[in-house]
Coordinates of C-alpha atoms in Angstrom, one line a residue:
Chain A
M1 CA 0.0 -0.1 0.0
K2 CA 1.8 3.0 -1.4
L3 CA 0.4 6.4 0.0
S4 CA 0.4 9.3 -2.5
R5 CA 1.5 12.8 -1.4
E6 CA -2.0 14.0 -1.7
E7 CA -3.3 11.2 0.5
V8 CA -0.9 12.3 3.2
E9 CA -2.0 15.9 2.9
H10 CA -5.6 14.9 3.0
I11 CA -5.2 12.8 6.1
S12 CA -3.2 15.5 7.9
L13 CA -6.1 18.0 7.0
L14 CA -8.5 15.6 8.5
A15 CA -6.4 15.3 11.7
R16 CA -5.6 19.0 11.7
L17 CA -1.9 18.3 11.9
G18 CA 0.1 21.0 10.3
L19 CA 3.0 19.2 8.8
A20 CA 6.2 20.8 7.4
E21 CA 7.2 19.7 3.8
A22 CA 10.0 17.3 5.1
E23 CA 7.5 15.7 7.5
K24 CA 5.1 15.0 4.8
E25 CA 7.6 13.1 2.6
R26 CA 9.0 11.2 5.7
L27 CA 5.5 10.2 6.8
R28 CA 4.4 9.1 3.3
E29 CA 7.4 6.6 3.3
Q30 CA 7.1 5.4 7.0
L31 CA 3.2 5.0 6.8
S32 CA 3.4 3.3 3.5
N33 CA 5.8 0.8 5.0
I34 CA 3.6 0.4 8.1
L35 CA 0.5 -0.2 5.9
E36 CA 2.4 -2.8 4.0
N37 CA 2.9 -4.8 7.0
M38 CA -0.9 -4.5 7.6
E39 CA -1.7 -6.4 4.5
L40 CA -1.0 -9.5 6.5
L41 CA -4.6 -9.3 7.9
K42 CA -6.1 -10.2 4.6
E43 CA -5.1 -13.8 5.2
T44 CA -7.6 -14.2 8.0
A45 CA -11.1 -15.4 7.4
T46 CA -13.4 -13.0 9.2
D47 CA -16.7 -13.0 7.2
D48 CA -18.7 -14.5 10.0
V49 CA -16.7 -13.1 13.0
P50 CA -18.2 -10.2 14.9
P51 CA -16.0 -7.2 15.8
T52 CA -14.7 -6.8 19.4
T53 CA -14.7 -3.1 20.4
Q54 CA -13.8 -3.7 24.1
S55 CA -12.8 -6.9 26.0
I56 CA -15.2 -6.9 28.9
A57 CA -18.8 -8.1 29.2
L58 CA -20.2 -4.8 30.3
Q59 CA -22.8 -3.1 28.2
N60 CA -24.4 0.0 29.0
V61 CA -23.7 1.3 32.5
F62 CA -26.2 3.5 34.2
R63 CA -26.3 5.7 37.3
E64 CA -28.9 7.9 38.9
D65 CA -28.6 11.6 37.9
V66 CA -27.8 13.1 41.3
A67 CA -26.2 16.5 41.8
R68 CA -22.8 16.3 43.6
P69 CA -20.0 18.8 44.3
S70 CA -17.8 19.6 41.3
L71 CA -14.6 21.5 40.7
G72 CA -14.9 25.3 40.9
S73 CA -14.9 27.2 37.5
E74 CA -11.7 29.0 38.4
E75 CA -9.9 25.7 39.1
V76 CA -11.3 24.3 35.7
M77 CA -10.3 27.5 33.8
A78 CA -6.8 27.7 35.3
N79 CA -5.2 25.8 32.5
A80 CA -6.9 27.7 29.6
P81 CA -4.1 29.4 27.4
Q82 CA -6.3 32.5 26.8
R83 CA -8.9 33.9 29.0
E84 CA -11.3 36.9 29.3
E85 CA -12.6 37.0 32.8
S86 CA -14.7 33.9 33.3
S87 CA -14.7 32.8 29.6
I88 CA -12.2 31.1 27.3
R89 CA -11.0 33.2 24.5
V90 CA -11.0 31.7 21.0
R91 CA -10.3 33.0 17.6
P92 CA -13.4 33.8 15.5
V93 CA -14.8 30.5 13.9
L94 CA -16.9 32.5 11.4
E95 CA -15.2 35.3 9.5
Chain B
M1 CA 22.9 3.2 56.0
T2 CA 20.2 5.9 54.9
E3 CA 21.0 5.4 51.2
E4 CA 20.4 1.5 51.8
L5 CA 16.9 2.3 53.0
S6 CA 15.6 3.1 49.4
R7 CA 16.6 -0.5 48.5
L8 CA 13.9 -2.0 50.8
S9 CA 10.9 -3.8 49.4
V10 CA 7.5 -2.2 50.4
R11 CA 6.7 -5.0 52.7
K12 CA 10.0 -4.7 54.6
A13 CA 9.8 -0.9 54.8
V14 CA 6.2 -1.2 56.2
G15 CA 7.5 -3.6 58.8
L16 CA 10.3 -1.2 59.9
L17 CA 8.1 1.8 59.9
G18 CA 5.5 -0.2 62.1
S19 CA 8.1 -1.1 64.5
R20 CA 9.5 2.5 64.5
Q21 CA 13.0 1.0 63.5
I22 CA 13.0 3.8 60.8
S23 CA 10.8 6.9 60.3
A24 CA 9.0 7.9 57.1
V25 CA 11.0 11.0 57.0
E26 CA 14.1 9.0 57.0
L27 CA 12.9 6.8 54.3
T28 CA 11.7 9.5 52.0
T29 CA 14.9 11.4 52.6
A30 CA 16.9 8.3 51.7
A31 CA 14.7 7.9 48.5
L32 CA 15.3 11.6 47.4
E33 CA 18.9 11.5 48.0
R34 CA 19.4 8.3 45.9
L35 CA 17.1 10.0 43.3
H36 CA 19.3 13.0 43.1
Q37 CA 22.3 11.1 42.9
A38 CA 21.3 8.5 40.3
D39 CA 18.9 10.4 38.2
S40 CA 21.4 13.0 36.7
L41 CA 22.7 9.9 34.7
L42 CA 19.4 7.9 34.3
H43 CA 16.8 10.7 33.7
A44 CA 13.8 8.7 35.0
M45 CA 12.1 11.7 36.4
V46 CA 10.3 14.6 34.8
T47 CA 9.2 16.3 38.0
V48 CA 10.4 15.7 41.5
T49 CA 8.2 17.1 44.3
A50 CA 10.8 16.8 47.3
D51 CA 8.9 19.5 49.6
D52 CA 5.5 17.9 49.1
A53 CA 7.0 14.5 49.7
L54 CA 8.8 15.4 53.0
A55 CA 5.5 17.0 54.0
Q56 CA 3.6 13.8 53.4
A57 CA 6.3 11.8 55.0
S58 CA 6.1 13.9 58.3
E59 CA 2.3 13.4 58.0
A60 CA 2.9 9.5 57.8
D61 CA 5.2 9.8 60.8
R62 CA 2.3 11.4 62.9
A63 CA -0.2 8.8 61.7
I64 CA 2.2 6.0 62.6
G65 CA 2.7 7.7 66.0
S66 CA -1.1 7.7 66.7
G67 CA -1.5 4.2 65.3
R68 CA -3.6 5.2 62.4
T69 CA -1.8 3.5 59.6
S70 CA -2.8 2.2 56.2
A71 CA -1.4 -0.3 53.7
L72 CA 1.2 2.0 52.3
T73 CA 1.7 4.6 55.1
G74 CA 5.2 6.4 54.5
I75 CA 6.1 4.4 51.4
P76 CA 7.8 6.5 48.8
V77 CA 6.1 6.1 45.2
V78 CA 6.7 7.5 41.7
I79 CA 3.8 7.9 39.3
K80 CA 4.0 7.8 35.4
D81 CA 3.6 11.4 34.1
N82 CA 0.3 10.4 32.4
M83 CA -1.7 10.2 35.6
C84 CA -3.3 13.3 36.9
T85 CA -1.9 14.7 40.2
R86 CA -3.8 17.4 41.6
G87 CA -1.5 20.8 41.8
V88 CA 1.5 18.8 40.2
R89 CA 2.0 19.3 36.5
T90 CA 1.2 16.3 34.3
T91 CA 3.1 16.5 31.0
C92 CA 2.7 12.9 29.3
S93 CA 6.4 13.8 28.4
S94 CA 4.8 16.1 25.6
R95 CA 5.3 19.7 24.8
M96 CA 1.5 19.7 24.3
L97 CA 1.1 19.2 28.3
E98 CA 4.3 20.6 29.5
N99 CA 2.5 23.2 31.7
F100 CA -0.6 21.3 32.4
V101 CA -1.4 21.4 36.1
P102 CA -4.5 19.1 36.7
P103 CA -7.1 20.3 39.1
F104 CA -7.9 16.7 40.4
D105 CA -6.2 13.4 41.3
A106 CA -6.5 10.3 39.2
T107 CA -8.5 7.7 41.2
V108 CA -5.1 5.5 41.5
V109 CA -3.4 8.5 42.9
A110 CA -6.2 9.3 45.3
R111 CA -6.1 5.7 46.4
L112 CA -2.3 5.8 47.0
K113 CA -2.7 8.9 48.9
G114 CA -5.6 7.4 50.9
A115 CA -3.4 4.4 51.7
G116 CA -0.7 6.9 53.1
A117 CA 1.9 6.6 50.2
V118 CA 4.6 9.4 49.7
I119 CA 4.6 10.8 46.2
L120 CA 8.2 11.7 45.2
G121 CA 7.3 13.0 41.6
K122 CA 6.4 12.0 38.2
A123 CA 8.3 9.7 35.8
N124 CA 9.4 10.1 32.3
M125 CA 7.6 8.1 29.4
D126 CA 7.3 7.9 25.7
E127 CA 5.2 11.0 24.5
F128 CA 1.4 10.1 25.4
A129 CA 2.6 6.5 26.2
M130 CA 3.4 5.8 22.4
G131 CA 6.7 4.0 22.2
S132 CA 8.7 1.1 23.4
S133 CA 11.9 2.8 24.6
T134 CA 11.1 6.1 26.4
E135 CA 13.2 7.7 23.6
H136 CA 10.0 9.4 22.3
S137 CA 9.7 11.5 25.4
A138 CA 9.8 15.2 24.2
F139 CA 12.1 16.1 27.0
F140 CA 15.0 13.6 27.2
P141 CA 15.5 9.8 26.8
T142 CA 15.7 7.6 30.0
H143 CA 18.8 5.1 30.3
N144 CA 18.8 1.7 31.4
P145 CA 20.6 1.3 34.7
W146 CA 22.1 -2.2 33.5
D147 CA 23.8 -0.3 30.8
L148 CA 23.6 3.4 30.4
S149 CA 24.0 3.1 26.6
R150 CA 20.7 1.1 26.3
V151 CA 16.9 2.0 26.5
P152 CA 15.0 1.0 29.5
G153 CA 11.9 -0.1 27.5
G154 CA 8.8 1.9 27.4
S155 CA 6.6 3.6 27.4
S156 CA 6.8 3.3 31.3
G157 CA 10.7 3.5 31.2
G158 CA 10.9 6.3 33.9
S159 CA 8.6 4.2 36.2
A160 CA 10.8 1.1 35.6
V161 CA 14.1 2.7 36.1
A162 CA 13.1 4.7 39.2
V163 CA 12.3 1.2 40.8
A164 CA 15.2 -0.7 39.4
A165 CA 17.6 2.1 40.6
D166 CA 16.1 2.4 44.1
E167 CA 14.9 6.0 43.5
C168 CA 11.6 4.8 45.0
L169 CA 10.2 1.7 46.4
F170 CA 7.5 1.1 43.8
S171 CA 5.8 3.0 40.9
L172 CA 2.7 3.0 38.8
G173 CA 2.8 2.6 35.0
S174 CA 0.3 2.3 32.3
D175 CA 0.1 -0.6 29.7
T176 CA -1.5 -0.3 26.3
G177 CA 0.5 -2.8 24.5
G178 CA 3.3 -3.8 26.8
S179 CA 4.2 -0.5 28.3
I180 CA 4.5 -1.9 31.9
R181 CA 5.7 -5.4 31.3
Q182 CA 8.3 -4.7 28.6
P183 CA 10.2 -2.0 30.7
A184 CA 9.9 -4.2 33.7
G185 CA 11.5 -7.0 31.8
F186 CA 14.3 -4.8 30.4
C187 CA 15.1 -3.5 33.9
S188 CA 14.7 -6.6 35.8
I189 CA 11.8 -5.9 38.0
V190 CA 8.3 -7.0 38.3
G191 CA 5.5 -5.4 36.2
L192 CA 1.8 -6.4 36.1
K193 CA -0.9 -5.3 33.5
P194 CA -4.1 -6.2 35.2
T195 CA -7.2 -7.4 33.4
Y196 CA -8.9 -4.6 31.6
G197 CA -11.5 -3.1 34.1
R198 CA -9.7 -4.3 37.1
V199 CA -8.1 -0.7 38.0
S200 CA -9.8 2.6 37.3
R201 CA -8.5 4.6 34.3
Y202 CA -10.1 7.8 35.6
G203 CA -7.5 10.6 35.4
L204 CA -5.2 8.5 33.3
V205 CA -4.5 10.6 30.1
A206 CA -6.3 8.6 27.5
F207 CA -4.1 6.9 24.6
A208 CA -6.2 3.9 23.3
S209 CA -9.3 3.5 25.7
S210 CA -10.1 -0.1 24.9
L211 CA -6.5 -1.2 25.7
D212 CA -5.1 1.1 28.4
Q213 CA -4.7 -0.3 31.9
I214 CA -2.8 1.1 35.0
G215 CA -0.6 -1.3 36.9
P216 CA 2.3 -1.6 39.5
L217 CA 6.1 -1.9 39.0
T218 CA 7.7 -3.4 41.8
K219 CA 10.9 -4.9 43.3
D220 CA 9.3 -8.3 44.0
V221 CA 6.0 -10.1 43.5
G222 CA 4.8 -9.7 47.0
D223 CA 4.9 -5.9 46.7
C224 CA 3.0 -6.3 43.4
A225 CA 0.2 -8.0 45.3
L226 CA 0.3 -5.4 48.0
V227 CA 0.0 -2.5 45.6
M228 CA -2.8 -4.3 43.9
N229 CA -4.8 -4.5 46.9
V230 CA -4.8 -0.7 47.1
I231 CA -5.4 0.2 43.5
A232 CA -7.8 -2.5 42.2
G233 CA -11.5 -2.1 42.3
H234 CA -14.7 -0.4 41.0
D235 CA -14.7 3.2 40.5
P236 CA -18.1 5.1 39.7
C237 CA -15.9 7.7 37.7
D238 CA -14.9 4.9 35.3
S239 CA -17.8 3.1 33.8
T240 CA -15.4 0.4 32.3
S241 CA -14.1 -0.5 35.9
V242 CA -15.9 -3.7 36.8
A243 CA -17.8 -4.2 40.1
D244 CA -16.4 -7.7 40.9
S245 CA -15.1 -7.8 44.5
V246 CA -11.3 -7.4 45.0
P247 CA -9.6 -10.4 46.5
D248 CA -6.7 -10.0 49.0
Y249 CA -3.9 -10.4 46.5
T250 CA -1.3 -11.3 49.1
R251 CA -3.2 -14.5 49.9
S252 CA -2.2 -15.9 46.6
L253 CA 1.4 -15.9 47.7
E254 CA 0.7 -18.6 50.2
R255 CA 0.3 -21.5 47.9
D256 CA 2.6 -23.5 45.8
I257 CA 2.2 -24.3 42.1
R258 CA 2.1 -28.1 42.1
G259 CA -0.5 -29.5 39.5
L260 CA -1.0 -26.1 37.7
R261 CA -1.1 -26.5 34.1
L262 CA 1.1 -24.2 32.2
G263 CA 1.2 -23.8 28.3
V264 CA 4.1 -22.6 26.3
P265 CA 2.8 -21.2 23.0
R266 CA 5.3 -21.6 20.3
E267 CA 4.3 -18.6 18.3
Y268 CA 6.1 -16.4 21.1
F269 CA 9.3 -17.9 20.3
V270 CA 9.4 -15.7 17.3
A271 CA 11.9 -15.2 14.4
G272 CA 14.5 -12.8 15.4
M273 CA 14.4 -13.9 19.1
Q274 CA 17.8 -13.7 20.5
A275 CA 19.5 -17.0 21.5
G276 CA 20.3 -15.8 25.1
V277 CA 16.7 -14.9 25.6
E278 CA 15.5 -18.3 24.5
A279 CA 18.0 -20.1 26.6
A280 CA 17.0 -18.1 29.7
M281 CA 13.2 -18.8 28.9
R282 CA 13.9 -22.5 28.6
A283 CA 15.7 -22.5 31.9
A284 CA 13.0 -20.6 33.5
V285 CA 10.2 -23.0 32.3
A286 CA 12.3 -25.9 33.4
R287 CA 12.4 -24.4 36.9
L288 CA 8.6 -24.0 36.9
E289 CA 8.5 -27.7 36.1
E290 CA 10.7 -28.6 39.1
L291 CA 8.3 -26.6 41.1
G292 CA 5.6 -29.0 40.3
A293 CA 3.9 -27.2 37.3
I294 CA 2.7 -29.5 34.4
I295 CA 4.2 -28.0 31.4
D296 CA 2.9 -28.3 28.0
W297 CA 5.4 -27.2 25.3
D298 CA 3.2 -28.1 22.4
V299 CA 0.6 -25.2 22.4
S300 CA -0.2 -23.3 19.4
L301 CA -2.1 -19.9 19.2
P302 CA -1.9 -19.3 15.4
H303 CA -3.5 -15.8 15.3
T304 CA -0.7 -14.4 17.3
R305 CA 0.9 -13.5 14.2
Y306 CA -1.8 -11.1 13.2
A307 CA -1.7 -9.4 16.7
L308 CA 0.8 -6.7 15.7
A309 CA -0.9 -5.6 12.7
A310 CA -4.3 -5.5 14.4
Y311 CA -2.9 -3.6 17.3
Y312 CA -1.3 -0.9 15.1
I313 CA -4.6 -0.3 13.5
I314 CA -6.8 -0.4 16.7
A315 CA -4.5 1.6 19.1
P316 CA -3.6 4.4 16.6
S317 CA -7.4 4.7 15.7
E318 CA -8.4 5.3 19.2
A319 CA -5.4 7.5 19.8
S320 CA -6.4 9.7 16.8
A321 CA -9.8 10.3 18.3
N322 CA -8.6 10.6 22.0
L323 CA -6.0 13.2 20.9
A324 CA -8.4 15.4 18.9
R325 CA -9.1 17.2 22.2
Y326 CA -5.5 18.9 22.1
D327 CA -6.7 21.9 20.1
G328 CA -5.1 24.7 22.1
V329 CA -8.3 26.1 23.4
K330 CA -9.1 24.6 26.8
Y331 CA -5.8 23.7 28.1
G332 CA -2.3 22.6 26.9
Y333 CA 0.2 24.3 24.4
C334 CA -1.4 27.0 22.2
H335 CA 0.4 28.5 19.3
M336 CA -0.4 32.2 19.5
D337 CA 1.1 33.3 16.2
A338 CA -1.7 32.3 13.8
G339 CA -4.4 33.9 11.9
S340 CA -7.4 31.7 11.4
V341 CA -8.9 29.2 14.1
W342 CA -8.0 26.5 11.7
Q343 CA -4.4 27.7 11.4
A344 CA -4.1 28.0 15.1
M345 CA -5.3 24.4 15.6
E346 CA -2.8 23.1 13.1
R347 CA 0.2 25.2 14.3
T348 CA -0.7 24.0 17.9
R349 CA -0.8 20.4 16.9
Q350 CA 2.4 20.7 14.6
F351 CA 4.5 22.2 17.4
G352 CA 2.8 20.3 20.4
F353 CA 3.1 16.8 19.2
G354 CA 6.3 14.9 18.6
P355 CA 7.1 12.6 15.5
E356 CA 5.7 9.4 17.0
V357 CA 2.5 10.9 18.1
K358 CA 2.0 12.4 14.7
R359 CA 2.7 9.2 13.0
R360 CA 0.1 7.3 15.0
I361 CA -2.6 10.1 14.5
M362 CA -1.9 10.0 10.8
L363 CA -2.1 6.1 10.8
G364 CA -5.3 6.1 12.9
T365 CA -7.0 8.8 11.0
Y366 CA -6.3 6.9 7.7
A367 CA -7.6 3.7 9.2
L368 CA -10.8 5.4 10.1
S369 CA -11.3 7.6 7.0
A370 CA -14.0 6.9 4.6
G371 CA -13.2 4.1 2.1
Y372 CA -10.7 2.6 4.5
Y373 CA -12.7 1.9 7.6
E374 CA -14.0 -1.6 6.7
A375 CA -10.5 -2.7 5.3
Y376 CA -8.5 -1.5 8.3
Y377 CA -10.4 -0.7 11.5
L378 CA -13.3 -3.3 11.2
K379 CA -10.9 -5.9 9.9
A380 CA -8.7 -5.4 12.9
Q381 CA -11.6 -5.5 15.3
K382 CA -12.8 -8.9 13.9
V383 CA -9.2 -10.2 14.1
R384 CA -9.3 -9.0 17.6
T385 CA -12.3 -11.5 18.3
L386 CA -10.2 -14.2 16.8
I387 CA -7.3 -13.6 19.1
R388 CA -9.6 -13.4 22.1
R389 CA -11.3 -16.7 21.4
E390 CA -7.9 -18.4 21.0
F391 CA -7.0 -17.3 24.4
D392 CA -10.3 -18.4 25.9
A393 CA -9.8 -21.7 24.4
A394 CA -6.4 -22.0 25.7
F395 CA -7.5 -21.1 29.2
Q396 CA -10.0 -24.0 28.9
K397 CA -6.9 -26.2 29.2
Y398 CA -4.2 -24.1 30.9
D399 CA -4.1 -22.1 34.1
A400 CA -1.6 -19.8 32.6
L401 CA 0.6 -19.3 29.5
V402 CA 4.4 -18.6 29.7
T403 CA 6.1 -16.5 27.1
P404 CA 9.1 -14.3 27.0
T405 CA 8.2 -10.7 27.7
S406 CA 10.3 -9.4 24.8
P407 CA 12.2 -11.2 22.1
T408 CA 15.4 -9.3 22.8
V409 CA 17.4 -7.9 25.7
P410 CA 17.4 -3.9 25.9
F411 CA 18.6 -2.4 22.6
R412 CA 20.7 0.5 22.2
I413 CA 19.6 4.1 22.5
G414 CA 19.1 5.4 18.8
E415 CA 19.1 2.0 17.3
R416 CA 15.4 1.7 16.4
L417 CA 14.4 5.4 16.7
D418 CA 14.2 6.0 12.9
D419 CA 12.6 2.6 12.0
P420 CA 9.1 2.5 13.4
V421 CA 8.4 -1.0 12.4
Q422 CA 11.5 -2.4 14.1
M423 CA 10.5 -0.3 17.3
Y424 CA 6.8 -1.8 17.1
L425 CA 8.3 -5.3 17.0
A426 CA 9.7 -4.6 20.5
D427 CA 6.1 -5.3 21.8
V428 CA 5.2 -8.3 19.6
C429 CA 5.0 -10.5 22.8
T430 CA 3.1 -8.3 25.0
L431 CA 0.5 -6.6 22.8
P432 CA -1.8 -9.6 22.0
I433 CA -2.5 -9.6 25.8
N434 CA -4.0 -6.1 25.6
I435 CA -6.0 -7.0 22.5
A436 CA -7.6 -9.9 24.5
G437 CA -7.9 -7.7 27.7
V438 CA -6.4 -10.5 29.9
P439 CA -3.8 -9.9 32.7
A440 CA -0.1 -10.6 32.4
I441 CA 2.9 -10.2 34.6
S442 CA 6.6 -9.9 33.7
V443 CA 9.2 -11.3 36.2
P444 CA 13.0 -11.2 36.1
A445 CA 14.0 -14.5 34.6
G446 CA 17.8 -14.0 34.2
F447 CA 20.2 -12.5 32.0
A448 CA 21.7 -12.7 28.5
G449 CA 25.0 -11.1 28.0
G450 CA 24.8 -9.3 31.3
L451 CA 21.3 -7.7 30.3
P452 CA 17.9 -8.5 31.9
V453 CA 15.5 -11.1 30.4
G454 CA 11.9 -11.0 31.6
M455 CA 9.4 -13.9 31.6
Q456 CA 5.7 -13.1 30.9
L457 CA 3.0 -15.1 32.6
I458 CA -0.5 -14.7 31.0
G459 CA -3.7 -15.4 32.9
K460 CA -7.4 -15.8 32.5
P461 CA -9.7 -12.6 32.9
F462 CA -9.5 -11.5 36.5
G463 CA -7.0 -14.4 37.1
E464 CA -4.3 -12.1 38.7
E465 CA -4.2 -14.3 41.8
V466 CA -2.9 -17.4 39.8
L467 CA -0.2 -15.2 38.0
L468 CA 1.0 -13.8 41.3
R469 CA 1.0 -17.3 42.6
I470 CA 3.1 -18.6 39.9
A471 CA 5.5 -15.6 39.8
H472 CA 6.0 -15.7 43.6
S473 CA 6.9 -19.4 43.7
Y474 CA 9.3 -18.8 40.7
E475 CA 10.9 -15.9 42.6
Q476 CA 11.2 -17.9 45.8
A477 CA 13.2 -20.5 43.8
T478 CA 15.4 -17.9 42.0
S479 CA 17.7 -15.1 42.9
W480 CA 17.2 -12.9 39.9
H481 CA 15.0 -10.3 41.6
N482 CA 17.8 -9.7 44.3
M483 CA 20.4 -8.7 41.7
K484 CA 20.8 -4.9 41.6
A485 CA 21.9 -2.9 38.7
P486 CA 25.3 -1.3 39.3
A487 CA 24.9 2.2 40.8
P488 CA 25.3 4.9 38.2
G489 CA 28.8 6.6 38.3
S490 CA 30.2 3.6 40.2
L491 CA 33.3 1.8 39.0
D492 CA 31.1 -0.8 37.3
H493 CA 30.0 1.8 34.9
A494 CA 33.4 3.3 34.3
G495 CA 34.5 0.7 32.0

């Protein structure tokens, strides 16, 4: 499975990973190599096999919706890179 | 004398503290002295909280003085830097979280504090736990105390080295594909990955949520059992933690292993396995047989060969989703010099993440993207079912499986750094266990060319007691766990 330059750029856009030019070429080679190793999976017969998403028998886990103490907003906001009073400051999404 | 104190096992130290032969402040001071002396060469630690630790130790002494002790009162511990510690930065060894100070404790951290443990600081790791050597730390690589030119394994390399070098009495790591067991094997200590759901993941920075599990790294098997008593159990904050009652794991140390059926799956003696590792393993299995276990060498788990490929689809896919949260808005690194919101996000992720994290995000995004989802992600999840069924069938016949923890001894720093596929192969014996969600422990099983070899014991879901029982019997019959890495800076390392 050889990845094209365009595919690498498309995936990096989906993942919002800004990549430098040199990184794109290195990743194209490395990911192609890794994906080639994945081809092995095609050997397995899985038509009638259900997928496993997690390994324990738990299904939905419910709890009562009860109010309980939580962290204060100041504590929660303390790690925000940009703040304005009690709000997190972000760049405009619509321009 | 004081420096010797940090060499103690947890259980010995608990005894000496209880009988007032030593104080918690003496013990913590000794560990901090050892840490300051050794870590300038080993680089196991990202953050050391000496003042907090000494304050916690004083509190432990007061608790001991008034007879209010818990299981770990006064015991110095190191935490992998992907578990949240209230008020102490939690970096994941990433630029992205370099200055992140959590406002809460992970459940395991809260449990350790509740049991009286003294937290010395946070251990180095591969960035976001992605790696097998701790070279992918954004800050610095950690060195193996048995040979400073070699890696300690990873991703919990700092946690393993801190224990092996007596910078602490035990540590916590996390294991997504071998990240506790492989460094434990590389550093000649004990490391347990519990069954998925046995230990709460609340406050563990997520890597691959269906595979991640927290566990102890300790100097011997008895300490492992003791720490499990403290950290295992249901947590309402983690809905994937199970409600099953937690046994007293230390009780499992009391029984011998006569009559236990152990299988040795041939697929784990892989191509590329070093002769010295294979020899050590054969000797270790022979020792288990002498102890009364019934060994079957003729076991086959044919889907083992697909585990690596399935893992490197499933884990990066989950990672790409989990790491989408790092957008520079709510917390973490934020690239200020950008125009649009999208450019800011891309620059934040370009400079905040290192090369291995980017590689895995790319791989996972690709496997989940339109047109490839069925061929990669869904296919890997179906293979996951086949691997789990194979383990379930094996455990109908065997009480546990025995394999090497890693096909090689610790490799040289830099040797695999530019070859991701070679690096991924370092976990070939450990990652099938995470795919199946079963427990496994690595114990010291000798040396090859002076470098540690680990033996992995794999158990049924929630079968940690049997693993501890086998591991303890083996440990009692061998002396590998008593051998100490040469002290850094000593004559042993000068040559």
